[in-house]
Every structure is written in C-alpha cells, then in structure tokens.
Amino acid sequence: MFLRFKDEVASVLSSALAKAGFEIDDLALHESPHADIASSVAFRLAPEYKRNPKEICEAIYKNIRITPDSYIERAEMVGPYINFFVSRTLLNETVLRVLLEREDFGVLEKKGAVILEHTSANPDGPLHIGHIRNSVIGDTLARILKRAGYDVRTQYYINDMGRQIAVVVWGLMNFEFDKTKKPDHAIAEIYINANKTLVDEKEHSPEVDALMKKYENGDPETVQRFKDAIDTAMHGIEESLRRMNISHDEFIWESRFVRTGDVSRVMERIKKLNCAMIKDGALMVDLKDMDIQKPLVVQRSDGTSLYTTRDLAYHEWKAAMCDRMIDILGADHKLISSQLKAVLRLLGLPEPEIVIFEFVSLPEGSMSTRRGVFISADELLDEVERAAYSEVNKKRPDTDEEFKKKVAAFVSIGAVRYDIIRVSPDKATTFDWREALDFEKQGAPFIQYAHARACSIIKNAQDGGIAFESYDPNLLVEEQETALIKKLASFDSTIDSASRGLKPHIVAIYARELADVFNQFYKYVPVLSAEPEFRAARLALVDCSRIVLANALDTLGIAAPESM
RNA sequence: GGGCUCGUGGCUUAGCCCGGAUAUAGCGCUGGGCUUCUAACCCAGAUGUCGAGGGUUCGAAUCCCUCCGGGCCCGCCA
C-alpha cells in the first residue's frame, strides 16, 4: 500500500517538476514527522537555477496535480518543503486488502531462486549464543525474502573436513561418550578433552593427521566414523534450531565437492589464471588487483585442498541452481569472504551476497568451543524459559500448568529471537544475563501481547454473536485509528526495504511500532462498547491489526499467541 | 604495524548507504492512570557537545580528512 503511495508521489512530483521547467534526477523524498512523505527537492534545485528555494518550491507546488482516486490526499507547501499526505482511499483499501489477503498481506512480487546459507557451525559441539546470532539473522532473512516473493532454500554447510572434526573422531576413539547428555553437548565434552590431551601429549597429533588423510582418501571405516560423529552432533544442533523455529532445507557436506572432483576442477582452472602462482610448491592466487594484499592459498604443497578451495567449489555448484546466493557469516570471515568473492570473479563465476554480523562476546572475553568457554543456546533458552515461566505465574496465577508452560515456551523463544534481531548485525555485542532475562523492556512479549489483546477482542465479539462482515471503513477517523491503519499500510514497504538491504532488524522495529500504535488504539478507542456501525468498523480494524501483527511476527519466526 | 568495522542521554538502540524542518525508541529515574475489550498496557516529565577536531555545504549524526577508543582479521587452520 505504501509502496504504491511512494510511487504515486514520485510520479506526481516528477511531472510537476517537468511542468515547472526543472530537471533533476533526485526527488529528495524522505520520511518526515511533518508528513507521510516529504520532499526537499527545492533546495537541490536552488544553486543550479540561482533562485531561492521557496520560490522554486512554489513553482513546483503550483504544478502538482492529484487524481481523484489517488493514494495521495493532498500536497502542502511549508517553506521550501512539499509535504504529501495519504488519502482516505489508501486507508480504506488497506483495511479491505488486509481482510482479503490475510496471511498473504505484505507478500511482494519479487521473482527468483535464492539459496541462503546460514548457521553452518562446525559439528564439534552445541550451538552457542554467537552461533545463534547467525541462525536468527539467517532464518529471519529467509522469511523476509520469502515474503518478498523469492523462492528461498536454506542450506547448512557442514565443514566435515576440518581438523576439529578429526579431533572429535579421535576423541571418540579414546574417551568415553556420555550417553546421558544431549548428543551435541556430549560431543563438545569429547572435543574439549581431546584438545586438552593433544596439547599435553603431542605424540598423538600424527594420529589426528592420519585420520584426516584417510577421510580425504575415502577410507570406508574412517568415513563411517566421521559420519557417525557428525550425525551425532548435528542431531543435537538441529534439535536446538527446531526449538527456535529454525529448520534448514538442505545440509551440504563439504567433502562431497572433493569426492565429485569439483574441487580439483576448480584448482585446475585457477592454475590457468594470470594471477595464479606457485610458491614453495603451493598454488596461490595473487589478489592485489582486487585490492586484497593477502594472496590466497588454494592448494597445499602436498596437493590437498583447503577450506576456501572447497568453498569455491560449493559456490560454483550453488550458483548453477539459483539466481542469488546469500551467505550469513561472522565478522571473522570478512577477509576470507572477500577473497572468495575475488577468486569467483576472476573465474567468471557469480558471487554470493554476504551478510556479516559482528561478534557476541562474554563479559570475560570471547567464546571458544575448543576451550569450553561458551554459553550454549540450550542453556540460554532454558534460563529464559524459566524466567518467562515465573513471569506468567505472577501475571496469570489463575491459569493452569499446561497454559503457563506453553506461554513460557513461546515467550522465551520470541524474547531470544527478538533480542538478537532487533540490533543491527554490524554492532558487536556483549552478552548480559540481566538483559537477556529482562521482560520489562519492549521486546517480543510486548508484540505478542498486542496480538493476544486483538485476538481477545475478536473472540469476545464472536462469543457475543457480534458480526462485522459489513462495515464502513470511512468511520475510522480517530487519530489512533488512522495512525494504526497507516502503520498497517507500511508493512509492504517495510518488507521491501528489509529484503532490498538484507536488513532483518527493520522488520523487528516495524513489529514493535505496530504493537505500539495498536496499544494506543486499544487504550483510547472503545470497540465492543461502541455504537453498532462504529463497532463493526473497529472490529474490522482490530482483525486487520491481528492479521498484520501475526504476519510480522511470523516473518520474525516468533509465535503469535491468541492468549498469554 | 596494515585492513575492515563500530562509537548517538546512566545503560541498550534507530536513523548514516541516498545530507534537510524540534535526533528514534526502550530500560532505568520522577509523577500519574485498572467498577470499561488481558495493566506483559497507557500518559506526562527530566536526561544528548550524535567519540574529538578540522573540512565540504544555504544546511552535517549522515559526506571527506586527521586523531582517540572498542571489536574482528592479517596460517600451506577452519
């Protein structure tokens, strides 16, 4: 709805500009507290046409023509600014469209296949609070892109050829696996012990190297050992992801690209590149021309491949199946991902779009699975759920046990996801228990609560046999009502900008603002006790709010409860 | 040392790409509001040299330069 409004403003302004005899590409449109959309284009024109901005503004303003059915109500001139306001038509059509399209409201018409890779944590232990920043950003982005219209598939790239997995396998051969623990946690225990032993007793190091070699060569017994170890860890990892409402469409093992020969083919092609060079028997690519000072090694002197080489083959394979590749990566991958892109470009292959998120650290420093210094996603979720339970217990003492547990579960998952997604990926954060367990702040529960309130009104109406199939949207004229409808109308432009910029936090902010305006409406505008014709119109608006709140929450992967 | 990135009230944070009209919101703080649809709510108030300095511009949180502080990276690791 807002997308069309913006388009109309742009075209109305462009033709006014043309009629007034001005020429400029940038319409200088921006959001403003003074209007639904404002333009400061007169300022831009002033120096070129050597007239004062106000004069220019008047000339443009005089030429503005708005058609009767437009989404623009009127334009107004304030000093050198032109302010545009949304029309009743837009407001009414918003209500109509939401009720018609329901869960599809806000679905855009972008086309194309997207493969989005996220999480891809090494299967050497459980997901920790750093990993899930990746998972939540990735999953939310996948949901945003789906709503934008793309055909999205998510992939988890399993690094099964790295040394850390060989260490896990070696550990499983030398230490006892604790079957009573969640499998990914039991694997972490093995991994931590094995690392400690390998540091203390250096003589075992060649045993790990031998495992890696045998795995790369495809020795059946070793392959089985690796597979068992990884499946065990992945079983636990997937369970944690599922708990957070996250699932992957595919799991891609990096070893497959070695086995299919894709990796050797990529290395052969790199050898033919002008910037390829052999140094001390290793194949490397000089990337100075791409503004990267560090050359990239793609083949060891013993002829084996490296992580990046396999990643190159992975991307070549992916590119053939989609129009866009998107990778969600931690800040430690900044250099390596720009090297990856540079080599792909040199090879004439499509490059992925990379979303980098900054690190999550603990107050005492950075996390490390290897050293056992981390807070697991499971631990975080458990603690938050416990806090959420005591909150429901306090707020709804009248309800039964099953209800409280159910509410604690969706509130905690929502709170965790929202806390992660609300901040821009390029802010480094320090984890804070007090912050994580705080339910007073405006977060997911606030939005879920607004949704539950809307559901409650609808339910009360239904229980009372009050129908609202026919209603007149023109009766929705209170300040809180129009503010609410405008917010509903901007859901499409929110999805549009979030998907364009791959910025999931925009949707998080939108959901919070929508809940905010709904709560104000709820407070000041009576629904069920209003006169029948107003009651019907307001019930329709409540239903719209419920639908869009649910859509926004769904886009964030957060449950939209009917009651809490 | 070099590269990338972040720095916005006591704390957390939006806006920065694409410069505009009183800088966004939350927590916390002060005060107020439940005989009305769920108070996990709402209203009012105090709190800011937008890290510092310079420059560009009619206009800078936003663009450019320098500096300071935090994070990440700079392996024939992944």
XYZ file of C-alpha atoms (C1' of nucleotides) in Angstrom:
642
model
C 0.000 0.000 0.000
C 2.766 2.377 0.978
C 4.841 1.210 -1.950
C 2.164 2.411 -4.328
C 1.804 5.654 -2.362
C 5.533 6.290 -2.749
C 5.369 5.549 -6.456
C 2.473 7.927 -6.907
C 4.239 10.692 -5.020
C 7.304 10.180 -7.177
C 5.346 10.391 -10.397
C 3.196 13.346 -9.310
C 6.289 15.228 -8.228
C 8.232 14.349 -11.375
C 5.544 15.686 -13.645
C 5.156 18.828 -11.529
C 8.904 19.338 -11.801
C 8.767 18.887 -15.580
C 5.848 21.267 -15.976
C 7.615 23.885 -13.888
C 10.621 23.514 -16.157
C 13.079 21.927 -13.747
C 15.287 18.998 -14.451
C 16.665 16.750 -11.696
C 17.001 13.013 -11.018
C 16.896 13.043 -7.246
C 13.428 13.882 -5.945
C 14.820 14.154 -2.399
C 11.918 12.243 -0.889
C 12.203 11.362 2.752
C 10.146 10.375 5.716
C 9.264 13.211 7.983
C 7.345 13.873 11.180
C 5.539 16.636 9.295
C 4.133 14.475 6.522
C 3.640 10.951 5.305
C 6.347 11.684 2.751
C 8.174 14.955 2.234
C 10.413 16.352 -0.471
C 13.164 18.908 -0.094
C 13.868 18.952 -3.811
C 13.647 22.762 -3.933
C 16.921 23.006 -2.011
C 18.653 20.856 -4.587
C 17.407 22.990 -7.437
C 18.279 26.340 -5.851
C 22.002 26.565 -6.634
C 21.597 25.347 -10.206
C 18.724 27.666 -11.105
C 20.043 30.511 -8.960
C 16.693 31.215 -7.311
C 15.747 30.878 -3.695
C 14.339 27.507 -2.613
C 10.992 28.884 -1.510
C 10.341 30.451 -4.889
C 11.250 27.229 -6.652
C 9.062 25.302 -4.277
C 6.072 27.491 -5.127
C 6.648 26.961 -8.835
C 6.669 23.201 -8.355
C 3.774 23.236 -5.937
C 1.543 25.118 -8.380
C 2.020 22.320 -10.893
C 1.114 19.435 -8.635
C -1.964 17.594 -9.904
C -3.535 14.814 -7.868
C -6.104 12.483 -9.439
C -9.351 11.700 -7.579
C -8.646 8.026 -6.755
C -5.058 8.628 -5.788
C -3.418 7.312 -2.656
C -2.313 10.912 -2.154
C -4.817 13.075 -0.325
C -3.062 16.373 -0.798
C 0.257 18.083 -1.021
C 1.089 21.057 1.093
C 3.854 23.586 0.951
C 5.668 24.585 4.084
C 8.537 26.929 3.394
C 10.754 25.166 0.875
C 9.310 21.728 1.663
C 6.494 19.885 -0.063
C 4.588 17.535 2.204
C 2.422 14.719 0.899
C -0.385 13.080 2.811
C -2.042 9.733 2.463
C -5.652 9.641 1.214
C -8.832 8.089 2.541
C -8.694 5.764 -0.444
C -5.400 4.343 0.758
C -6.722 3.981 4.287
C -9.905 2.232 3.181
C -8.171 -0.021 0.686
C -5.651 -1.031 3.309
C -8.385 -2.353 5.581
C -10.032 -4.077 2.644
C -6.852 -5.666 1.346
C -5.694 -6.935 4.735
C -9.011 -8.683 5.307
C -8.944 -10.097 1.797
C -5.326 -11.225 1.635
C -4.961 -12.205 5.311
C -1.685 -14.104 5.847
C -0.594 -13.114 2.347
C -0.869 -9.419 3.068
C 2.552 -7.924 2.557
C 3.690 -10.555 0.064
C 5.539 -8.777 -2.724
C 6.150 -9.871 -6.276
C 9.891 -10.327 -6.439
C 10.961 -13.253 -8.565
C 13.906 -15.598 -8.488
C 15.503 -18.503 -6.665
C 17.622 -17.730 -3.624
C 19.908 -20.087 -1.769
C 20.631 -18.739 1.676
C 23.327 -20.365 3.762
C 23.306 -19.792 7.480
C 24.498 -21.194 10.806
C 26.960 -23.741 9.323
C 28.618 -24.108 12.720
C 31.234 -26.836 12.986
C 29.665 -30.022 14.362
C 32.071 -30.181 17.288
C 29.650 -29.107 19.966
C 26.339 -27.378 20.654
C 25.323 -24.056 19.166
C 26.353 -21.206 21.428
C 24.993 -17.683 21.730
C 27.315 -16.445 18.978
C 26.185 -19.109 16.517
C 22.542 -18.337 17.020
C 23.038 -14.710 16.021
C 23.889 -16.266 12.654
C 20.910 -18.642 12.781
C 18.387 -15.987 13.755
C 19.638 -13.465 11.190
C 19.674 -16.162 8.512
C 16.278 -17.606 9.298
C 14.655 -14.178 9.588
C 16.197 -13.073 6.305
C 14.932 -16.260 4.648
C 11.431 -15.472 5.926
C 11.681 -11.855 4.757
C 12.819 -12.909 1.289
C 10.027 -15.467 1.028
C 7.530 -12.780 1.881
C 9.150 -10.547 -0.712
C 8.253 -13.259 -3.214
C 11.532 -15.101 -3.732
C 11.771 -18.846 -3.871
C 14.136 -19.422 -0.945
C 16.047 -22.535 0.051
C 18.208 -22.612 3.160
C 21.391 -24.608 3.440
C 23.656 -25.633 6.303
C 27.183 -26.147 5.036
C 28.872 -28.807 7.143
C 32.623 -28.444 7.440
C 33.389 -32.126 7.808
C 36.966 -31.980 6.522
C 38.435 -29.619 9.052
C 40.891 -30.648 11.692
C 38.420 -30.048 14.503
C 36.196 -32.876 13.277
C 39.177 -35.209 13.088
C 39.894 -34.223 16.680
C 36.332 -35.169 17.623
C 36.669 -38.525 15.862
C 39.998 -39.151 17.559
C 38.403 -38.208 20.888
C 35.543 -40.640 20.335
C 38.121 -43.393 19.829
C 39.915 -42.546 23.054
C 37.343 -41.234 25.501
C 34.006 -42.424 26.713
C 30.965 -40.797 25.144
C 28.430 -39.658 27.738
C 25.136 -41.092 26.512
C 23.134 -39.353 29.232
C 23.849 -35.904 27.781
C 22.256 -34.174 24.813
C 24.419 -35.511 21.935
C 25.946 -32.174 20.815
C 26.938 -31.415 24.403
C 28.459 -34.879 24.775
C 30.447 -34.273 21.574
C 31.697 -30.953 22.960
C 32.904 -32.759 26.083
C 34.864 -35.196 23.930
C 36.221 -32.353 21.802
C 37.376 -30.313 24.782
C 39.054 -33.340 26.393
C 40.709 -34.381 23.155
C 42.095 -30.883 22.602
C 43.494 -30.796 26.098
C 45.154 -34.178 25.659
C 46.544 -33.269 22.260
C 48.180 -30.214 23.751
C 49.606 -32.115 26.746
C 50.644 -35.222 24.812
C 51.945 -34.015 21.477
C 52.733 -37.576 20.324
C 49.058 -38.117 19.418
C 48.995 -35.328 16.884
C 50.040 -37.565 13.938
C 47.092 -39.846 14.717
C 44.735 -36.936 14.020
C 46.613 -36.106 10.802
C 46.289 -39.726 9.727
C 42.523 -39.613 10.308
C 42.221 -36.508 8.145
C 44.255 -38.105 5.384
C 42.231 -41.319 5.489
C 38.997 -39.354 5.434
C 40.103 -37.292 2.458
C 41.095 -40.523 0.677
C 37.714 -42.061 1.413
C 38.779 -44.960 3.613
C 35.392 -46.654 4.301
C 35.875 -47.285 8.012
C 37.094 -43.736 8.644
C 34.306 -42.277 6.560
C 31.835 -44.158 8.741
C 33.473 -42.870 11.922
C 33.298 -39.259 10.694
C 29.720 -39.713 9.580
C 28.682 -41.105 12.967
C 30.410 -38.299 14.856
C 28.900 -35.586 12.701
C 25.421 -37.102 12.706
C 25.561 -37.252 16.478
C 26.474 -33.589 16.821
C 24.065 -32.489 14.096
C 21.241 -34.327 15.810
C 21.643 -32.087 18.838
C 22.244 -28.945 16.807
C 19.106 -29.497 14.772
C 17.104 -30.024 17.919
C 18.236 -26.637 19.270
C 17.429 -24.974 15.961
C 13.996 -26.576 15.843
C 13.277 -25.282 19.291
C 13.923 -21.783 17.968
C 11.641 -22.338 14.982
C 14.519 -22.742 12.583
C 14.998 -25.505 10.055
C 17.216 -25.962 7.014
C 16.072 -27.334 3.683
C 19.404 -28.988 2.980
C 22.622 -29.997 4.695
C 25.630 -29.911 2.397
C 28.805 -31.725 3.411
C 31.932 -30.063 2.093
C 33.576 -33.428 1.425
C 31.150 -34.081 -1.416
C 32.960 -31.492 -3.527
C 36.241 -33.332 -3.064
C 34.611 -36.674 -3.912
C 32.829 -35.401 -7.036
C 36.065 -33.923 -8.337
C 34.640 -30.387 -8.342
C 37.462 -29.220 -6.105
C 40.223 -30.482 -8.403
C 38.477 -28.979 -11.409
C 38.356 -25.588 -9.690
C 42.048 -25.860 -8.834
C 42.889 -26.675 -12.447
C 41.025 -23.628 -13.650
C 42.742 -21.424 -11.107
C 46.136 -22.646 -12.353
C 45.347 -21.137 -15.749
C 44.654 -17.709 -14.271
C 47.207 -14.976 -14.918
C 47.443 -14.122 -11.269
C 47.986 -17.747 -10.208
C 51.429 -18.597 -8.897
C 53.269 -21.498 -7.363
C 55.262 -20.669 -4.248
C 57.129 -23.366 -2.327
C 55.044 -25.943 -4.136
C 51.726 -24.413 -3.096
C 49.247 -22.907 -5.519
C 48.174 -19.401 -4.686
C 46.281 -16.532 -6.231
C 47.577 -13.011 -6.175
C 44.671 -10.684 -5.401
C 46.449 -7.328 -5.371
C 44.477 -6.247 -8.446
C 41.302 -6.836 -6.483
C 42.579 -4.618 -3.670
C 43.370 -7.523 -1.392
C 47.002 -7.518 -0.321
C 46.983 -11.056 1.019
C 47.479 -13.800 -1.583
C 45.166 -16.756 -1.162
C 46.491 -20.309 -0.998
C 44.175 -22.716 -2.817
C 46.275 -25.880 -2.834
C 48.803 -27.145 -0.321
C 52.244 -28.216 -1.471
C 51.139 -31.820 -0.887
C 48.360 -31.335 -3.428
C 45.425 -31.354 -0.997
C 42.696 -28.753 -0.878
C 41.925 -26.129 1.725
C 38.703 -24.876 3.240
C 38.475 -21.969 0.808
C 39.040 -24.171 -2.221
C 36.153 -26.389 -1.208
C 34.074 -23.292 -0.526
C 34.842 -22.123 -4.068
C 33.523 -25.424 -5.453
C 30.488 -25.177 -3.182
C 29.646 -21.726 -4.516
C 30.138 -22.746 -8.125
C 27.729 -25.653 -7.539
C 25.180 -23.446 -5.781
C 25.317 -20.708 -8.403
C 24.090 -23.097 -11.069
C 20.885 -23.702 -9.126
C 19.781 -20.203 -8.198
C 19.681 -16.542 -9.099
C 21.048 -15.244 -5.826
C 23.343 -16.755 -3.205
C 23.331 -15.232 0.247
C 25.774 -16.247 2.981
C 25.456 -15.243 6.608
C 28.904 -15.103 8.153
C 30.582 -13.956 11.362
C 32.962 -10.993 11.360
C 35.948 -13.343 11.412
C 35.088 -14.258 7.803
C 35.383 -10.733 6.406
C 38.750 -11.239 4.747
C 38.207 -14.819 3.653
C 34.837 -13.974 2.106
C 36.234 -11.083 0.125
C 38.981 -13.408 -1.107
C 36.354 -15.965 -2.051
C 34.396 -13.355 -3.990
C 37.528 -12.083 -5.697
C 38.517 -15.543 -6.935
C 34.989 -16.286 -8.111
C 35.070 -13.042 -10.065
C 38.415 -13.962 -11.622
C 36.915 -17.286 -12.651
C 33.930 -15.530 -14.171
C 31.523 -17.120 -11.699
C 28.637 -15.474 -9.836
C 29.466 -14.105 -6.413
C 27.412 -14.502 -3.247
C 25.942 -11.593 -1.329
C 27.476 -11.707 2.111
C 25.823 -10.587 5.320
C 28.407 -10.135 8.036
C 27.433 -9.966 11.677
C 29.773 -8.807 14.427
C 30.760 -10.955 17.351
C 28.871 -11.760 20.511
C 31.273 -11.955 23.400
C 31.015 -12.728 27.079
C 31.817 -10.074 29.698
C 35.028 -12.020 30.361
C 36.014 -12.208 26.700
C 35.408 -14.162 23.527
C 33.852 -17.606 23.375
C 35.601 -20.806 22.339
C 34.088 -24.254 21.909
C 37.547 -25.784 21.982
C 38.335 -24.334 25.401
C 34.823 -24.978 26.647
C 34.238 -21.263 27.176
C 30.759 -20.532 25.894
C 27.114 -20.218 26.834
C 25.114 -22.720 24.824
C 21.882 -21.843 23.078
C 20.180 -24.573 25.114
C 21.330 -23.056 28.385
C 20.173 -19.608 27.318
C 16.785 -20.893 26.187
C 16.333 -22.877 29.400
C 17.133 -19.909 31.619
C 14.953 -17.516 29.651
C 12.118 -20.045 29.686
C 12.418 -20.382 33.446
C 12.253 -16.604 33.857
C 9.307 -16.460 31.466
C 7.516 -19.135 33.473
C 7.846 -17.211 36.701
C 6.554 -14.164 34.850
C 3.380 -15.954 33.628
C 2.967 -17.426 37.053
C 2.972 -13.936 38.508
C 0.760 -12.384 35.845
C -1.742 -15.183 35.256
C -1.921 -17.085 38.570
C -5.442 -18.206 37.661
C -4.358 -20.304 34.669
C -3.436 -23.984 34.613
C 0.006 -25.560 34.441
C -0.223 -26.524 30.781
C -1.062 -22.941 29.796
C 1.806 -21.488 31.795
C 4.290 -23.889 30.260
C 3.050 -23.214 26.775
C 3.251 -19.446 27.268
C 6.711 -19.670 28.858
C 7.904 -21.596 25.805
C 6.761 -19.180 23.110
C 7.569 -16.105 25.151
C 11.130 -17.257 25.778
C 11.806 -18.208 22.170
C 10.319 -14.930 20.993
C 12.320 -12.944 23.515
C 15.589 -14.583 22.483
C 14.953 -14.202 18.769
C 13.778 -10.620 19.131
C 16.716 -9.561 21.284
C 19.080 -10.874 18.646
C 17.326 -9.497 15.603
C 16.442 -6.045 16.931
C 20.003 -4.849 16.779
C 21.790 -4.205 13.539
C 24.168 -7.065 12.582
C 27.120 -4.731 12.460
C 27.108 -3.959 16.160
C 29.376 -6.090 18.287
C 27.569 -7.092 21.477
C 28.464 -8.352 24.912
C 26.129 -10.944 26.337
C 24.442 -9.953 29.552
C 22.256 -12.311 31.600
C 20.392 -9.480 33.265
C 19.486 -8.063 29.876
C 18.536 -11.464 28.447
C 16.189 -12.238 31.310
C 14.547 -8.808 31.415
C 10.902 -8.972 30.345
C 10.120 -5.359 31.195
C 11.670 -3.949 28.064
C 9.684 -3.574 24.866
C 10.513 -6.813 23.105
C 8.777 -9.846 21.655
C 6.357 -10.289 24.591
C 5.156 -6.722 24.030
C 4.284 -7.532 20.421
C 2.815 -10.924 21.279
C 0.711 -9.265 23.952
C -0.718 -6.763 21.480
C -1.638 -9.686 19.231
C -3.279 -11.541 22.127
C -5.276 -8.421 23.001
C -6.543 -8.150 19.442
C -7.492 -11.831 19.450
C -9.270 -11.365 22.731
C -11.484 -8.603 21.352
C -12.331 -10.699 18.295
C -13.127 -13.679 20.489
C -15.367 -11.622 22.764
C -17.188 -10.326 19.701
C -17.702 -13.819 18.335
C -18.830 -15.140 21.706
C -21.334 -12.301 21.882
C -22.596 -13.042 18.384
C -21.420 -9.674 17.074
C -20.813 -9.760 13.323
C -18.621 -7.348 11.397
C -18.723 -8.726 7.865
C -20.192 -5.482 6.670
C -18.597 -2.308 7.890
C -17.807 1.161 6.657
C -14.088 1.944 6.803
C -14.895 5.648 6.431
C -15.918 5.633 10.078
C -12.329 5.000 11.158
C -11.396 8.626 11.674
C -9.959 8.842 15.169
C -6.329 9.876 15.361
C -5.347 6.477 16.792
C -7.300 4.709 14.071
C -5.685 6.469 11.141
C -2.265 6.132 12.741
C -2.891 2.400 13.089
C -4.086 1.981 9.501
C -1.088 3.888 8.163
C 1.166 1.552 10.090
C -0.636 -1.478 8.650
C -0.249 0.054 5.197
C 3.501 0.362 5.541
C 4.064 -3.363 6.062
C 4.796 -3.840 2.353
C 7.390 -1.081 2.185
C 8.982 -2.485 5.346
C 9.359 -5.907 3.740
C 10.616 -4.207 0.603
C 13.394 -2.275 2.295
C 14.345 -5.152 4.607
C 14.702 -7.502 1.635
C 16.477 -4.952 -0.541
C 19.063 -4.136 2.068
C 19.118 -7.593 3.682
C 18.374 -5.825 6.938
C 16.210 -8.016 9.174
C 16.147 -5.575 12.098
C 13.893 -3.256 10.078
C 11.067 -5.791 10.439
C 11.739 -6.107 14.169
C 11.382 -2.367 14.599
C 8.255 -2.340 12.459
C 6.587 -5.036 14.571
C 7.325 -3.109 17.740
C 5.946 0.128 16.300
C 2.821 -1.634 15.069
C 2.240 -3.107 18.538
C 2.788 0.366 19.949
C 0.153 2.093 17.800
C -2.237 -0.801 18.363
C -1.867 -0.445 22.129
C -2.680 3.255 21.880
C -5.760 2.483 19.814
C -6.724 -0.179 22.344
C -6.427 2.309 25.176
C -8.310 5.233 23.660
C -10.824 3.796 21.239
C -13.541 1.558 22.645
C -14.503 -1.259 20.320
C -17.101 -3.584 21.775
C -18.932 -0.851 23.668
C -19.147 1.458 20.637
C -22.292 2.129 18.587
C -23.011 -0.829 16.220
C -21.748 0.771 12.990
C -18.589 2.053 14.693
C -18.218 -1.252 16.462
C -18.258 -3.129 13.144
C -15.672 -0.846 11.554
C -13.413 -1.022 14.601
C -13.737 -4.784 14.816
C -12.602 -4.937 11.204
C -9.619 -2.788 12.144
C -8.835 -4.996 15.142
C -8.973 -8.007 12.854
C -6.579 -6.261 10.446
C -4.209 -5.498 13.320
C -4.331 -9.091 14.461
C -3.508 -10.299 10.945
C -0.621 -7.927 10.304
C 0.833 -8.413 13.790
C 0.728 -12.155 13.126
C 2.343 -11.688 9.706
C 5.096 -9.527 11.151
C 5.709 -11.987 13.989
C 5.738 -14.868 11.516
C 8.320 -13.027 9.434
C 10.414 -12.827 12.591
C 9.856 -16.526 13.326
C 8.041 -15.649 16.534
C 4.744 -17.202 17.645
C 1.606 -15.060 17.554
C -0.416 -16.316 20.547
C -4.172 -15.903 20.948
C -3.755 -15.714 24.661
C -0.930 -15.214 27.107
C 52.084 -2.278 12.098
C 48.191 -2.880 7.922
C 42.910 -3.797 6.506
C 37.671 -3.856 7.809
C 34.060 -2.255 11.278
C 31.578 0.156 15.439
C 31.364 4.779 18.808
C 24.212 8.500 19.433
C 21.154 10.694 27.271
C 23.410 6.434 33.180
C 22.617 1.597 30.065
C 20.768 -0.718 25.258
C 19.440 1.195 20.492
C 17.044 3.548 15.303
C 18.464 7.000 11.766
C 24.199 7.074 8.303
C 24.253 3.806 2.043
C 20.820 8.335 -0.664
C 22.760 15.443 3.853
C 17.119 18.896 5.111
C 12.168 21.266 9.113
C 12.133 20.225 17.043
C 17.745 13.351 16.643
C 14.305 7.321 17.301
C 12.667 4.163 20.791
C 13.234 1.029 25.144
C 15.351 0.122 30.179
C 16.302 2.863 34.454
C 14.599 7.599 37.065
C 10.240 11.241 38.692
C 4.920 11.704 38.680
C 0.024 9.856 37.071
C -3.709 6.016 35.270
C -7.137 -0.629 36.287
C -16.055 -0.609 38.557
C -14.514 -0.359 30.552
C -12.368 -5.100 25.206
C -5.857 -9.249 29.094
C -2.003 -3.178 33.301
C 3.420 -8.367 29.885
C -0.543 -1.935 28.987
C -1.125 3.571 28.636
C 0.047 9.023 29.663
C 3.276 13.092 31.317
C 8.301 14.758 32.792
C 13.793 15.054 33.437
C 18.103 13.305 30.911
C 22.048 14.457 24.345
C 28.976 18.909 22.875
C 25.283 12.244 17.912
C 33.719 9.780 20.417
C 37.231 14.530 19.445
C 38.968 18.080 15.971
C 39.022 20.064 11.118
C 36.766 20.464 6.091
C 32.698 20.496 2.131
C 27.630 22.793 2.088
C 22.459 27.541 2.373
C 22.196 23.169 5.837
C 26.174 17.539 8.659
C 24.505 12.256 13.399
C 24.622 11.416 7.919
C 29.751 13.129 3.028
C 35.600 13.928 3.183
C 40.321 14.185 6.213
C 43.060 13.539 10.910
C 43.059 11.645 15.709
C 41.181 8.737 20.057
C 38.667 4.313 21.997
C 36.279 -0.874 21.410
C 35.712 -5.329 18.160
C 37.289 -8.609 14.167
C 41.026 -10.196 10.710
C 46.080 -10.444 8.706
C 48.281 -19.630 8.791
C 50.120 -24.484 3.073
C 43.679 -23.634 10.163
C 38.512 -23.776 9.588
